[in-house]
């Protein structure tokens, strides 16, 4: 059995090495521009801060490790096309010839949807969420947010929204492979709603508005995924109805 797995493990190792090498190169490049990247990352926070407040660091080495986090975050975003490409090449040997031709649409769609989710978080969710959190209790306290904690919070939300927006892409290719249908997604809808709101509660600030700003688009994306599955797999649906 191990002998049968060796070629797959070797292929997985190859794809991981290429992805990690790309990530490392991008990290080195991004580290040279971390201050500019951080300036962009903290714009939503600065706009929400009341007068007299500022961003600080409180631990020895926090500024340095923040620079590493910022560089790694940017490196992952820039490496996404290569990472998605390597992921597809890993699963490609098990696909039919016509399915292998979907590599370019998969890479483009997966990258675009991840970036769209991250930008939605940045331009829509962050202004509302940070304004609520920063100004809550501001009449009693002075806001002095730690840059290290903020960057960790920022990247978690950006990745969370980016991954969430991959739902239509994943559905398209699963439907293309005949693994899901619109009927399957409809039957799972009531469970999906619970999962979506649970994820929204975990990933967003603890206020109802921010949670709805994440859960709402996810519900819409799930509905779009049902339509995609119906469009991609009409023959399968007809067979089920027959």
XYZ file of C-alpha atoms in Angstrom:
242
model
C 0.000 0.000 0.000
C 2.843 2.375 0.840
C 4.389 1.684 -2.563
C 1.145 2.766 -4.220
C 1.146 5.999 -2.224
C 4.775 6.891 -2.974
C 4.077 8.545 -6.361
C 1.265 10.627 -4.824
C 3.443 11.645 -1.873
C 6.265 12.586 -4.235
C 3.856 14.698 -6.291
C 2.472 16.338 -3.156
C 6.003 17.099 -1.981
C 6.833 18.691 -5.340
C 3.752 20.909 -5.292
C 4.343 21.950 -1.683
C 7.978 22.815 -2.372
C 7.047 24.991 -5.347
C 4.350 26.746 -3.308
C 6.678 27.289 -0.344
C 9.485 28.532 -2.590
C 7.096 31.031 -4.187
C 5.874 32.116 -0.775
C 9.458 32.587 0.467
C 10.455 34.729 -2.527
C 7.338 36.872 -2.171
C 7.984 37.213 1.561
C 11.489 38.556 0.954
C 10.147 41.049 -1.572
C 7.255 42.146 0.658
C 9.535 42.572 3.677
C 11.249 45.388 1.794
C 7.910 47.215 1.570
C 6.281 46.223 4.861
C 5.861 49.806 6.063
C 3.820 50.750 2.980
C 1.705 47.611 3.300
C 1.116 48.306 6.995
C 0.098 51.888 6.227
C -2.629 50.510 3.966
C -3.690 47.906 6.543
C -4.198 50.405 9.363
C -6.233 52.960 7.380
C -9.596 51.532 8.609
C -8.313 51.572 12.192
C -7.012 55.146 12.022
C -10.289 56.375 10.561
C -12.178 54.791 13.470
C -9.889 56.114 16.229
C -11.247 59.060 18.225
C -9.161 62.196 18.672
C -6.319 61.724 21.121
C -5.906 58.010 20.403
C -3.060 56.356 18.535
C -1.681 52.954 17.560
C 1.093 51.666 19.836
C 3.189 48.605 20.564
C 3.656 47.308 24.102
C 6.094 44.392 23.871
C 9.785 44.128 23.074
C 10.088 42.991 19.488
C 6.404 43.581 18.703
C 7.222 46.015 15.885
C 9.617 43.508 14.290
C 7.226 40.576 14.517
C 4.440 42.781 13.176
C 6.626 43.508 10.154
C 7.023 39.741 9.657
C 3.254 39.176 9.912
C 2.544 41.976 7.451
C 5.111 40.637 4.979
C 3.777 37.099 5.276
C 0.185 38.264 4.755
C 1.126 40.158 1.590
C 3.253 37.228 0.385
C 0.347 34.804 0.702
C -1.942 37.110 -1.290
C 0.634 37.539 -4.058
C 1.387 33.804 -4.116
C -2.240 32.734 -4.484
C -2.172 32.172 -8.269
C 0.839 29.846 -7.954
C -0.609 28.066 -4.898
C -3.954 27.472 -6.651
C -2.113 26.339 -9.781
C -0.071 23.806 -7.817
C -3.215 22.579 -6.054
C -4.868 21.962 -9.400
C -1.801 20.211 -10.830
C -1.800 17.875 -7.818
C -5.381 16.714 -8.433
C -5.115 16.870 -12.258
C -3.745 13.306 -12.755
C -7.048 11.910 -11.463
C -9.143 13.977 -13.888
C -10.311 13.407 -17.454
C -8.549 15.228 -20.260
C -11.334 17.786 -20.758
C -11.378 18.476 -17.004
C -7.643 19.183 -16.966
C -8.240 22.115 -19.300
C -10.050 23.925 -16.494
C -6.760 24.774 -14.760
C -6.597 28.374 -16.015
C -10.263 29.209 -15.204
C -9.795 27.639 -11.766
C -6.660 29.653 -10.968
C -8.181 32.931 -12.178
C -11.580 32.416 -10.529
C -10.141 31.225 -7.201
C -7.719 34.162 -7.030
C -10.328 36.747 -8.027
C -12.906 35.485 -5.528
C -10.386 35.379 -2.665
C -9.307 38.952 -3.385
C -12.960 40.017 -3.733
C -13.745 38.576 -0.308
C -10.744 40.285 1.266
C -11.608 43.642 -0.327
C -15.233 43.305 0.797
C -13.966 42.889 4.340
C -11.618 45.865 4.015
C -14.023 48.355 2.441
C -17.385 47.261 3.879
C -16.995 45.283 7.103
C -13.987 46.982 8.703
C -15.360 50.568 8.713
C -18.521 49.457 10.550
C -16.876 46.911 12.843
C -13.900 49.002 13.912
C -15.999 52.128 14.419
C -18.292 50.212 16.780
C -15.523 48.456 18.708
C -13.197 51.445 19.052
C -15.864 53.933 20.061
C -17.675 51.612 22.468
C -16.806 52.954 25.901
C -14.642 55.762 24.487
C -16.240 58.184 26.942
C -14.635 56.164 29.755
C -11.384 54.929 28.198
C -8.695 56.102 25.810
C -8.197 53.832 22.826
C -4.550 52.765 22.407
C -4.759 49.648 20.221
C -1.685 47.420 19.969
C -0.376 47.120 16.426
C 0.485 43.441 16.878
C -3.017 42.505 18.021
C -4.591 44.611 15.299
C -2.569 42.994 12.502
C -3.477 39.537 13.807
C -7.156 40.491 13.927
C -6.973 42.124 10.481
C -5.350 39.141 8.760
C -7.781 36.666 10.371
C -10.754 38.577 8.993
C -9.204 39.069 5.567
C -8.392 35.376 5.193
C -11.800 34.426 6.605
C -13.679 36.501 4.047
C -11.331 35.456 1.255
C -11.895 31.760 1.936
C -15.648 32.261 2.362
C -15.894 33.869 -1.078
C -14.399 30.727 -2.643
C -17.741 28.936 -2.192
C -19.055 29.497 -5.767
C -15.702 28.455 -7.262
C -15.570 25.269 -5.211
C -19.192 24.496 -6.071
C -18.573 24.996 -9.793
C -15.727 22.511 -9.945
C -17.395 19.981 -7.653
C -20.495 20.150 -9.847
C -18.324 19.861 -12.943
C -16.862 16.673 -11.505
C -20.340 15.393 -10.678
C -19.763 15.428 -6.912
C -22.572 17.854 -6.008
C -25.918 18.895 -7.492
C -28.290 21.745 -6.829
C -30.592 19.289 -5.057
C -27.774 18.317 -2.689
C -27.112 21.971 -1.864
C -30.810 22.684 -1.342
C -31.124 19.794 1.098
C -28.061 21.034 3.010
C -29.258 24.663 3.091
C -30.722 24.596 6.635
C -27.435 23.250 7.994
C -25.448 25.705 5.888
C -27.306 28.642 7.482
C -26.292 27.480 10.964
C -22.659 26.997 9.879
C -22.565 30.392 8.147
C -23.825 32.312 11.190
C -21.517 30.329 13.496
C -18.524 31.248 11.314
C -19.661 34.873 11.174
C -19.840 34.984 14.975
C -16.327 33.512 15.272
C -14.592 35.595 12.596
C -16.143 39.035 12.979
C -16.190 41.587 15.803
C -18.802 40.817 18.485
C -21.542 43.053 17.143
C -24.638 42.059 15.190
C -24.003 44.423 12.270
C -20.546 43.028 11.466
C -21.812 39.464 11.776
C -24.673 40.197 9.374
C -22.219 41.841 6.969
C -20.404 38.517 6.751
C -23.333 36.122 7.032
C -25.469 38.024 4.492
C -23.041 37.739 1.550
C -22.339 34.104 2.447
C -26.028 33.245 2.275
C -26.217 35.014 -1.093
C -23.109 33.141 -2.292
C -24.683 29.867 -1.205
C -27.744 30.732 -3.279
C -25.491 31.566 -6.229
C -23.750 28.215 -5.718
C -27.101 26.421 -6.048
C -27.717 28.187 -9.369
C -24.189 27.335 -10.512
C -24.691 23.664 -9.673
C -27.981 23.646 -11.585
C -26.330 25.290 -14.603
C -23.263 23.042 -14.613
C -25.038 19.748 -13.947
C -28.404 19.825 -15.773
C -28.129 16.244 -17.026
C -27.648 14.952 -13.511
C -30.734 16.865 -12.342
C -32.875 15.444 -15.140
C -31.785 11.911 -14.258
C -32.712 12.455 -10.614
C -36.153 13.802 -11.547
C -36.762 10.861 -13.886
